Amino acid sequence: MQRRSSRTSGDFDPGQAGPGPHSTGSTLLDVHSSADLCMDGIVDKLKLLNYEQDFCKPKRHLKPLSRTYFCLPAPMSGQNEQFFYFTSLVAWLLNLSGRSFQPPQQYDDPNMTCTNILTELREAGFAPVSFPPTKLRQGYGDAVCGILDALCDLALAKTKFTFQLPTYLAETYVEEADVNDDAEVTVNEIDDQIAAQSSDEEELYASLGTREGQNFDNTGAETVGVEAQVDPAEWRLEVERVAPRLKITVASNARDWRSHLDEAHKHSQEISTVWPGVQTALGAVQTEVMSAMEKLSTRERFLNSQCEHLTAEYREAKEALSQMQEHFNQKQDAAAELENELARVAQELETRKTELDERGSNISDSSPVVRIKAAIKSIKAELQQMSVRVGVLQHQLLQVMLAKSHERLTADVMSG
């Protein structure tokens, strides 16, 4: 028989939540489990704190969290919203725990916001974190989940929330169902039933272990002994009636080593049975192959002796062909060199033609002669001007010399 139990709507199983700092008496913010497991516990704890009504409803743009929201990075367009959700939730939990923390705005400096959160956590009694503030700026990951988990535990402790023991229903006997004669029970179905029964028993033992050392209430269920009230003879007759109908069909598994071993033994027996006849047939085939190979080698030697002169002629023709090919390659290289030389000479000829054309155009052009004549005419005009200026200067010099000689003669007459 199995004992069925049910929990009231206000009960909560603490084993479903992730381990937090205050639940174990520590003040560390690091997460020792994966972020998805920790996030699962965070969502349950936030529901206990009634965050859907007290946190999400006043802020219409924030929706209830999914169980993987802070485990994975949001798309590029939602990273700012994910970080703002985290900072707003931290501020709400801190205020719920009795701390006075101003909620940050969506477009505040992220680095300053992360620094303020870590400072407030240290003032709340948490140990310094082992990660930099930039880990919180991502808005997801182990650091974010660790801080939220610790703050949820602190808020539950400040609100004096206590977990209630589960209430179990009274034992009820299930009526025996009709047996289908054609039904077959497979090993997989039996394994599923055993696994379900084991999980129920483990849950029952775990719940009973949490109540060890406590006194039961008047309304609590007491453990009583179960005594069988069935006649052994009737039970034996029922077993004999049902046993032939319980046919167990073992599902074959290709990866099971037992099936591989059985197949190996089966193949070994088949090979042992077939091997004598196959060995005789293979011996006959070997004899035929050896005889055919001997005939082929004899025929090959005969053909070689008959075609020896043709082989010699072929060898001589091949050598002559190789010599002609080498000679052809040499001539081809020489022709390539001559073509290169021809191309160089043609380029040089084109250069000379260009130079001759430039010189011919310069010779037929009369503009230099005109420029020379104009230059000669201007030089002659300058020479005439210079001659006039020289004559004027000579005249002035003569006048000065005459004046000086006249002064000397006058001075001599006056002195005499």
Tab-separated table of C-alpha atoms in Angstrom:
chain	number	residue	atom	x	y	z
A	1	MET	CA	0.000	0.000	0.000
A	2	GLN	CA	1.084	3.596	-0.642
A	3	ARG	CA	0.365	6.580	1.548
A	4	ARG	CA	-0.892	9.589	-0.388
A	5	SER	CA	-0.333	13.080	0.999
A	6	SER	CA	-1.290	16.602	-0.014
A	7	ARG	CA	-0.102	20.064	1.038
A	8	THR	CA	-2.292	23.037	1.789
A	9	SER	CA	-2.083	26.128	-0.368
A	10	GLY	CA	-0.051	27.992	2.263
A	11	ASP	CA	2.626	25.333	2.659
A	12	PHE	CA	6.054	25.543	1.024
A	13	ASP	CA	8.692	22.886	0.671
A	14	PRO	CA	12.049	24.438	1.615
A	15	GLY	CA	13.898	21.780	-0.323
A	16	GLN	CA	12.664	23.295	-3.566
A	17	ALA	CA	14.428	26.613	-2.919
A	18	GLY	CA	18.082	27.194	-3.499
A	19	PRO	CA	20.423	27.551	-0.549
A	20	GLY	CA	20.693	31.127	0.597
A	21	PRO	CA	23.044	32.861	2.981
A	22	HIS	CA	20.576	33.407	5.782
A	23	SER	CA	19.050	29.966	5.529
A	24	THR	CA	22.381	28.374	6.429
A	25	GLY	CA	23.601	31.057	8.837
A	26	SER	CA	26.229	32.467	6.422
A	27	THR	CA	26.497	35.959	4.972
A	28	LEU	CA	28.183	35.068	1.688
A	29	LEU	CA	26.687	36.199	-1.614
A	30	ASP	CA	28.386	33.591	-3.812
A	31	VAL	CA	26.277	30.846	-5.428
A	32	HIS	CA	27.521	27.275	-5.011
A	33	SER	CA	24.959	25.787	-7.432
A	34	SER	CA	24.048	26.518	-11.033
A	35	ALA	CA	22.185	29.708	-11.878
A	36	ASP	CA	19.093	27.873	-13.161
A	37	LEU	CA	18.620	25.965	-9.887
A	38	CYS	CA	19.163	29.115	-7.855
A	39	MET	CA	16.711	31.035	-10.076
A	40	ASP	CA	14.071	28.354	-9.489
A	41	GLY	CA	14.293	28.959	-5.749
A	42	ILE	CA	14.271	32.740	-6.205
A	43	VAL	CA	10.940	32.630	-8.063
A	44	ASP	CA	9.378	30.497	-5.319
A	45	LYS	CA	10.628	32.813	-2.584
A	46	LEU	CA	9.388	35.906	-4.430
A	47	LYS	CA	5.952	34.310	-4.698
A	48	LEU	CA	6.006	33.786	-0.929
A	49	LEU	CA	6.777	37.499	-0.582
A	50	ASN	CA	3.758	38.245	-2.840
A	51	TYR	CA	5.902	40.197	-5.283
A	52	GLU	CA	3.357	39.864	-8.099
A	53	GLN	CA	0.942	42.143	-6.200
A	54	ASP	CA	3.365	44.327	-4.245
A	55	PHE	CA	6.130	44.748	-6.839
A	56	CYS	CA	4.879	43.951	-10.365
A	57	LYS	CA	1.381	45.441	-10.130
A	58	PRO	CA	2.424	48.999	-9.083
A	59	LYS	CA	4.964	48.993	-11.927
A	60	ARG	CA	2.851	48.133	-14.928
A	61	HIS	CA	5.826	47.702	-17.285
A	62	LEU	CA	7.381	44.881	-15.188
A	63	LYS	CA	5.949	41.403	-15.684
A	64	PRO	CA	6.348	38.389	-13.348
A	65	LEU	CA	9.659	36.587	-13.716
A	66	SER	CA	10.163	33.379	-15.615
A	67	ARG	CA	12.306	30.657	-14.071
A	68	THR	CA	15.223	31.399	-16.431
A	69	TYR	CA	15.023	35.193	-16.684
A	70	PHE	CA	18.286	35.992	-14.866
A	71	CYS	CA	20.071	32.798	-16.036
A	72	LEU	CA	20.456	33.729	-19.697
A	73	PRO	CA	21.357	37.027	-21.408
A	74	ALA	CA	18.493	38.999	-22.874
A	75	PRO	CA	18.512	40.080	-26.547
A	76	MET	CA	20.408	43.247	-27.449
A	77	SER	CA	17.208	45.296	-27.317
A	78	GLY	CA	16.280	44.023	-23.821
A	79	GLN	CA	19.600	44.119	-21.933
A	80	ASN	CA	18.881	47.526	-20.402
A	81	GLU	CA	15.418	46.337	-19.319
A	82	GLN	CA	16.901	43.178	-17.729
A	83	PHE	CA	19.431	45.213	-15.709
A	84	PHE	CA	16.726	47.703	-14.646
A	85	TYR	CA	14.473	44.812	-13.511
A	86	PHE	CA	17.352	43.474	-11.399
A	87	THR	CA	18.146	46.823	-9.764
A	88	SER	CA	14.462	47.550	-9.091
A	89	LEU	CA	13.975	44.100	-7.536
A	90	VAL	CA	17.082	44.580	-5.346
A	91	ALA	CA	15.800	47.946	-4.156
A	92	TRP	CA	12.363	46.474	-3.335
A	93	LEU	CA	13.892	43.568	-1.383
A	94	LEU	CA	16.214	45.899	0.529
A	95	ASN	CA	13.307	48.167	1.493
A	96	LEU	CA	11.262	45.087	2.434
A	97	SER	CA	14.150	43.978	4.682
A	98	GLY	CA	14.105	47.256	6.577
A	99	ARG	CA	16.828	49.093	4.647
A	100	SER	CA	16.320	52.531	3.160
A	101	PHE	CA	17.519	52.283	-0.430
A	102	GLN	CA	16.417	54.630	-3.189
A	103	PRO	CA	15.369	52.679	-6.333
A	104	PRO	CA	17.663	53.557	-9.260
A	105	GLN	CA	16.268	54.969	-12.463
A	106	GLN	CA	16.451	53.153	-15.767
A	107	TYR	CA	18.965	55.524	-17.379
A	108	ASP	CA	21.299	56.033	-14.401
A	109	ASP	CA	24.983	55.219	-14.653
A	110	PRO	CA	25.182	51.377	-14.442
A	111	ASN	CA	28.620	51.369	-12.802
A	112	MET	CA	27.506	53.771	-10.082
A	113	THR	CA	24.311	51.744	-9.537
A	114	CYS	CA	26.259	48.478	-9.105
A	115	THR	CA	28.683	50.138	-6.682
A	116	ASN	CA	25.804	51.523	-4.606
A	117	ILE	CA	24.140	48.074	-4.448
A	118	LEU	CA	27.327	46.362	-3.234
A	119	THR	CA	27.899	49.121	-0.660
A	120	GLU	CA	24.350	48.744	0.658
A	121	LEU	CA	24.783	44.943	0.856
A	122	ARG	CA	27.967	45.340	2.931
A	123	GLU	CA	26.144	47.725	5.262
A	124	ALA	CA	23.315	45.166	5.554
A	125	GLY	CA	25.775	42.620	6.990
A	126	PHE	CA	26.823	40.651	3.937
A	127	ALA	CA	30.459	39.728	3.355
A	128	PRO	CA	32.414	41.428	0.543
A	129	VAL	CA	31.832	39.721	-2.794
A	130	SER	CA	34.536	37.930	-4.766
A	131	PHE	CA	33.470	39.372	-8.130
A	132	PRO	CA	33.823	42.897	-9.578
A	133	PRO	CA	30.808	45.242	-9.904
A	134	THR	CA	30.901	44.793	-13.674
A	135	LYS	CA	29.462	41.280	-13.229
A	136	LEU	CA	26.219	42.872	-12.026
A	137	ARG	CA	26.150	45.199	-15.011
A	138	GLN	CA	25.412	42.217	-17.272
A	139	GLY	CA	22.023	41.761	-15.600
A	140	TYR	CA	22.296	37.939	-15.525
A	141	GLY	CA	24.520	35.143	-14.254
A	142	ASP	CA	25.632	33.607	-10.978
A	143	ALA	CA	26.426	36.938	-9.315
A	144	VAL	CA	22.938	38.353	-9.996
A	145	CYS	CA	21.192	35.150	-8.842
A	146	GLY	CA	23.332	34.969	-5.697
A	147	ILE	CA	22.428	38.509	-4.630
A	148	LEU	CA	18.705	37.992	-5.300
A	149	ASP	CA	18.691	34.670	-3.435
A	150	ALA	CA	20.409	36.214	-0.392
A	151	LEU	CA	18.041	39.198	-0.349
A	152	CYS	CA	15.001	36.896	-0.623
A	153	ASP	CA	16.204	34.945	2.409
A	154	LEU	CA	16.826	38.187	4.305
A	155	ALA	CA	13.344	39.491	3.418
A	156	LEU	CA	11.711	36.214	4.505
A	157	ALA	CA	13.619	36.386	7.799
A	158	LYS	CA	12.630	40.044	8.373
A	159	THR	CA	8.960	39.302	7.653
A	160	LYS	CA	9.153	36.364	10.142
A	161	PHE	CA	7.917	33.848	7.623
A	162	THR	CA	7.834	30.261	8.907
A	163	PHE	CA	7.457	27.085	6.906
A	164	GLN	CA	4.530	24.870	7.921
A	165	LEU	CA	4.603	21.092	8.117
A	166	PRO	CA	2.704	19.208	5.434
A	167	THR	CA	-0.705	17.752	6.300
A	168	TYR	CA	-1.260	14.157	5.190
A	169	LEU	CA	-4.627	12.724	4.238
A	170	ALA	CA	-6.066	9.686	5.968
A	171	GLU	CA	-5.322	6.265	4.475
A	172	THR	CA	-7.722	5.097	1.856
A	173	TYR	CA	-7.829	1.640	0.282
A	174	VAL	CA	-8.053	1.561	-3.461
A	175	GLU	CA	-10.480	-0.944	-4.908
A	176	GLU	CA	-8.866	-3.732	-6.910
A	177	ALA	CA	-9.315	-3.222	-10.636
A	178	ASP	CA	-10.452	-5.975	-12.992
A	179	VAL	CA	-7.649	-8.042	-14.469
A	180	ASN	CA	-7.361	-8.113	-18.225
A	181	ASP	CA	-6.468	-11.642	-19.309
A	182	ASP	CA	-4.865	-10.504	-22.586
A	183	ALA	CA	-2.772	-7.778	-20.955
A	184	GLU	CA	0.995	-8.275	-20.855
A	185	VAL	CA	3.282	-6.633	-18.349
A	186	THR	CA	6.616	-5.447	-19.797
A	187	VAL	CA	9.813	-4.740	-17.928
A	188	ASN	CA	9.605	-1.006	-18.716
A	189	GLU	CA	6.153	-0.745	-17.134
A	190	ILE	CA	7.353	-2.584	-14.024
A	191	ASP	CA	10.385	-0.267	-13.771
A	192	ASP	CA	8.149	2.809	-14.041
A	193	GLN	CA	5.866	1.522	-11.274
A	194	ILE	CA	8.818	0.715	-9.012
A	195	ALA	CA	10.368	4.158	-9.651
A	196	ALA	CA	7.064	5.917	-8.846
A	197	GLN	CA	6.632	3.873	-5.674
A	198	SER	CA	10.234	4.586	-4.603
A	199	SER	CA	9.821	8.362	-5.165
A	200	ASP	CA	6.626	8.367	-3.070
A	201	GLU	CA	8.344	6.430	-0.296
A	202	GLU	CA	11.362	8.754	-0.332
A	203	GLU	CA	9.080	11.777	-0.105
A	204	LEU	CA	7.229	10.167	2.802
A	205	TYR	CA	10.471	9.358	4.652
A	206	ALA	CA	11.895	12.844	4.004
A	207	SER	CA	8.745	14.502	5.358
A	208	LEU	CA	8.779	12.226	8.408
A	209	GLY	CA	12.471	13.033	8.992
A	210	THR	CA	11.741	16.776	9.218
A	211	ARG	CA	9.320	16.091	12.066
A	212	GLU	CA	11.820	14.056	14.099
A	213	GLY	CA	12.226	15.501	17.600
A	214	GLN	CA	8.907	17.406	17.540
A	215	ASN	CA	5.680	16.620	19.406
A	216	PHE	CA	2.602	15.698	17.399
A	217	ASP	CA	-0.616	17.728	17.738
A	218	ASN	CA	-3.945	16.176	18.623
A	219	THR	CA	-4.901	16.512	14.999
A	220	GLY	CA	-1.667	14.875	13.735
A	221	ALA	CA	-1.671	11.472	12.104
A	222	GLU	CA	-0.300	8.617	14.210
A	223	THR	CA	1.626	5.643	12.884
A	224	VAL	CA	-0.315	2.428	13.367
A	225	GLY	CA	0.579	-1.142	12.492
A	226	VAL	CA	-1.010	-2.782	9.442
A	227	GLU	CA	-2.326	-6.297	9.952
A	228	ALA	CA	-3.411	-8.534	7.059
A	229	GLN	CA	-6.987	-9.830	7.283
A	230	VAL	CA	-6.874	-12.103	4.207
A	231	ASP	CA	-7.102	-15.889	4.441
A	232	PRO	CA	-3.729	-17.384	3.314
A	233	ALA	CA	-5.508	-20.186	1.424
A	234	GLU	CA	-7.584	-17.694	-0.564
A	235	TRP	CA	-4.466	-15.599	-1.197
A	236	ARG	CA	-2.627	-18.692	-2.516
A	237	LEU	CA	-5.516	-19.612	-4.811
A	238	GLU	CA	-5.616	-16.060	-6.162
A	239	VAL	CA	-1.871	-16.152	-6.835
A	240	GLU	CA	-2.206	-19.466	-8.702
A	241	ARG	CA	-5.044	-18.015	-10.768
A	242	VAL	CA	-3.283	-14.777	-11.718
A	243	ALA	CA	0.316	-16.020	-12.073
A	244	PRO	CA	-0.107	-17.619	-15.545
A	245	ARG	CA	-1.629	-14.389	-16.857
A	246	LEU	CA	1.335	-12.237	-15.822
A	247	LYS	CA	3.558	-12.710	-18.832
A	248	ILE	CA	6.756	-10.683	-18.732
A	249	THR	CA	8.082	-9.642	-22.122
A	250	VAL	CA	11.709	-8.574	-21.950
A	251	ALA	CA	12.363	-5.799	-24.438
A	252	SER	CA	15.554	-6.421	-26.360
A	253	ASN	CA	18.208	-3.756	-26.122
A	254	ALA	CA	20.850	-3.580	-28.836
A	255	ARG	CA	23.361	-2.035	-26.404
A	256	ASP	CA	23.086	-4.787	-23.775
A	257	TRP	CA	26.289	-6.866	-23.499
A	258	ARG	CA	24.258	-9.991	-22.805
A	259	SER	CA	22.529	-9.732	-26.174
A	260	HIS	CA	25.911	-9.172	-27.818
A	261	LEU	CA	27.330	-12.256	-26.077
A	262	ASP	CA	24.343	-14.411	-27.105
A	263	GLU	CA	24.684	-13.238	-30.698
A	264	ALA	CA	28.416	-14.029	-30.627
A	265	HIS	CA	27.748	-17.578	-29.377
A	266	LYS	CA	25.045	-18.032	-31.994
A	267	HIS	CA	27.308	-16.849	-34.807
A	268	SER	CA	30.134	-19.044	-33.503
A	269	GLN	CA	27.903	-22.135	-33.653
A	270	GLU	CA	26.743	-21.249	-37.156
A	271	ILE	CA	30.348	-20.755	-38.298
A	272	SER	CA	31.396	-24.080	-36.743
A	273	THR	CA	28.554	-25.823	-38.596
A	274	VAL	CA	29.232	-24.220	-41.977
A	275	TRP	CA	33.056	-24.167	-41.822
A	276	PRO	CA	33.822	-27.761	-43.056
A	277	GLY	CA	31.838	-27.351	-46.281
A	278	VAL	CA	33.153	-23.817	-46.792
A	279	GLN	CA	36.738	-24.968	-46.193
A	280	THR	CA	36.388	-27.684	-48.891
A	281	ALA	CA	34.879	-25.203	-51.346
A	282	LEU	CA	37.641	-22.664	-50.593
A	283	GLY	CA	40.283	-25.384	-51.188
A	284	ALA	CA	38.776	-26.157	-54.596
A	285	VAL	CA	38.671	-22.466	-55.443
A	286	GLN	CA	42.305	-22.100	-54.375
A	287	THR	CA	43.339	-25.019	-56.637
A	288	GLU	CA	41.496	-23.525	-59.592
A	289	VAL	CA	43.005	-20.092	-58.989
A	290	MET	CA	46.555	-21.512	-58.768
A	291	SER	CA	46.049	-23.473	-62.013
A	292	ALA	CA	44.724	-20.398	-63.791
A	293	MET	CA	47.647	-18.300	-62.533
A	294	GLU	CA	50.116	-20.939	-63.780
A	295	LYS	CA	48.468	-20.922	-67.220
A	296	LEU	CA	48.588	-17.133	-67.293
A	297	SER	CA	52.309	-17.039	-66.425
A	298	THR	CA	53.080	-19.678	-69.131
A	299	ARG	CA	51.102	-17.735	-71.725
A	300	GLU	CA	52.836	-14.525	-70.682
A	301	ARG	CA	56.298	-16.060	-71.180
A	302	PHE	CA	55.260	-17.355	-74.632
A	303	LEU	CA	53.952	-13.952	-75.683
A	304	ASN	CA	57.130	-12.259	-74.443
A	305	SER	CA	59.310	-14.637	-76.513
A	306	GLN	CA	57.175	-14.103	-79.620
A	307	CYS	CA	57.056	-10.304	-79.301
A	308	GLU	CA	60.634	-9.712	-78.243
A	309	HIS	CA	61.668	-8.046	-81.545
A	310	LEU	CA	58.560	-5.855	-81.416
A	311	THR	CA	59.499	-4.878	-77.909
A	312	ALA	CA	63.011	-3.912	-79.059
A	313	GLU	CA	61.591	-1.831	-81.925
A	314	TYR	CA	59.197	-0.161	-79.527
A	315	ARG	CA	62.055	0.634	-77.130
A	316	GLU	CA	64.132	2.174	-79.964
A	317	ALA	CA	61.170	4.195	-81.190
A	318	LYS	CA	60.528	5.397	-77.661
A	319	GLU	CA	64.149	6.512	-77.255
A	320	ALA	CA	64.029	8.316	-80.615
A	321	LEU	CA	60.799	9.999	-79.564
A	322	SER	CA	62.379	11.163	-76.312
A	323	GLN	CA	65.362	12.608	-78.235
A	324	MET	CA	63.072	14.374	-80.704
A	325	GLN	CA	61.016	15.700	-77.806
A	326	GLU	CA	64.154	17.070	-76.131
A	327	HIS	CA	65.286	18.664	-79.418
A	328	PHE	CA	61.844	20.156	-79.866
A	329	ASN	CA	61.946	21.616	-76.373
A	330	GLN	CA	65.340	23.215	-77.091
A	331	LYS	CA	64.090	24.743	-80.345
A	332	GLN	CA	60.966	25.933	-78.590
A	333	ASP	CA	63.076	27.689	-75.947
A	334	ALA	CA	65.212	29.292	-78.678
A	335	ALA	CA	62.103	30.484	-80.515
A	336	ALA	CA	60.784	31.962	-77.267
A	337	GLU	CA	64.059	33.859	-76.726
A	338	LEU	CA	63.938	35.157	-80.312
A	339	GLU	CA	60.373	36.310	-79.823
A	340	ASN	CA	61.421	38.189	-76.708
A	341	GLU	CA	64.288	39.801	-78.608
A	342	LEU	CA	61.899	40.739	-81.439
A	343	ALA	CA	59.536	42.347	-78.984
A	344	ARG	CA	62.421	44.340	-77.438
A	345	VAL	CA	63.646	45.524	-80.870
A	346	ALA	CA	60.115	46.508	-81.906
A	347	GLN	CA	59.721	48.531	-78.687
A	348	GLU	CA	63.050	50.269	-79.257
A	349	LEU	CA	62.063	50.997	-82.893
A	350	GLU	CA	58.837	52.537	-81.703
A	351	THR	CA	60.789	54.732	-79.287
A	352	ARG	CA	63.124	55.916	-82.070
A	353	LYS	CA	60.186	56.703	-84.326
A	354	THR	CA	58.641	58.789	-81.607
A	355	GLU	CA	61.875	60.743	-81.114
A	356	LEU	CA	62.211	61.363	-84.890
A	357	ASP	CA	58.645	62.594	-85.085
A	358	GLU	CA	59.283	65.042	-82.251
A	359	ARG	CA	62.461	66.316	-83.899
A	360	GLY	CA	60.717	66.720	-87.293
A	361	SER	CA	57.900	68.687	-85.729
A	362	ASN	CA	60.428	70.919	-83.988
A	363	ILE	CA	62.326	71.535	-87.278
A	364	SER	CA	59.213	72.416	-89.276
A	365	ASP	CA	57.994	74.747	-86.581
A	366	SER	CA	58.945	78.475	-87.349
A	367	SER	CA	58.000	79.869	-84.014
A	368	PRO	CA	61.588	79.630	-82.637
A	369	VAL	CA	62.889	81.716	-85.582
A	370	VAL	CA	60.235	84.324	-84.963
A	371	ARG	CA	61.157	84.461	-81.320
A	372	ILE	CA	64.849	84.803	-82.232
A	373	LYS	CA	64.142	87.718	-84.633
A	374	ALA	CA	62.031	89.464	-82.042
A	375	ALA	CA	64.827	89.014	-79.511
A	376	ILE	CA	67.427	90.453	-81.962
A	377	LYS	CA	65.225	93.461	-82.657
A	378	SER	CA	64.766	94.133	-78.967
A	379	ILE	CA	68.505	93.802	-78.410
A	380	LYS	CA	69.224	96.314	-81.207
A	381	ALA	CA	66.792	98.789	-79.687
A	382	GLU	CA	68.466	98.386	-76.307
A	383	LEU	CA	71.900	98.905	-77.948
A	384	GLN	CA	70.728	102.152	-79.517
A	385	GLN	CA	69.436	103.383	-76.194
A	386	MET	CA	72.690	102.429	-74.553
A	387	SER	CA	74.677	104.308	-77.255
A	388	VAL	CA	72.609	107.422	-76.684
A	389	ARG	CA	73.109	107.225	-72.959
A	390	VAL	CA	76.865	106.666	-73.421
A	391	GLY	CA	77.067	109.772	-75.673
A	392	VAL	CA	75.221	111.870	-73.182
A	393	LEU	CA	77.474	110.696	-70.376
A	394	GLN	CA	80.623	111.449	-72.464
A	395	HIS	CA	79.374	114.952	-73.166
A	396	GLN	CA	78.676	115.590	-69.512
A	397	LEU	CA	82.105	114.283	-68.600
A	398	LEU	CA	83.756	116.543	-71.196
A	399	GLN	CA	81.915	119.549	-69.850
A	400	VAL	CA	83.081	118.764	-66.341
A	401	MET	CA	86.678	118.333	-67.480
A	402	LEU	CA	86.600	121.668	-69.419
A	403	ALA	CA	85.184	123.437	-66.425
A	404	LYS	CA	87.923	122.090	-64.182
A	405	SER	CA	90.702	123.076	-66.693
A	406	HIS	CA	89.269	126.557	-67.003
A	407	GLU	CA	89.269	126.920	-63.249
A	408	ARG	CA	92.887	125.849	-63.060
A	409	LEU	CA	93.887	128.412	-65.778
A	410	THR	CA	92.012	131.159	-63.964
A	411	ALA	CA	93.681	130.208	-60.729
A	412	ASP	CA	97.139	130.323	-62.383
A	413	VAL	CA	96.499	133.773	-63.937
A	414	MET	CA	95.362	135.190	-60.667
A	415	SER	CA	98.316	133.837	-58.860
A	416	GLY	CA	100.802	135.176	-61.500
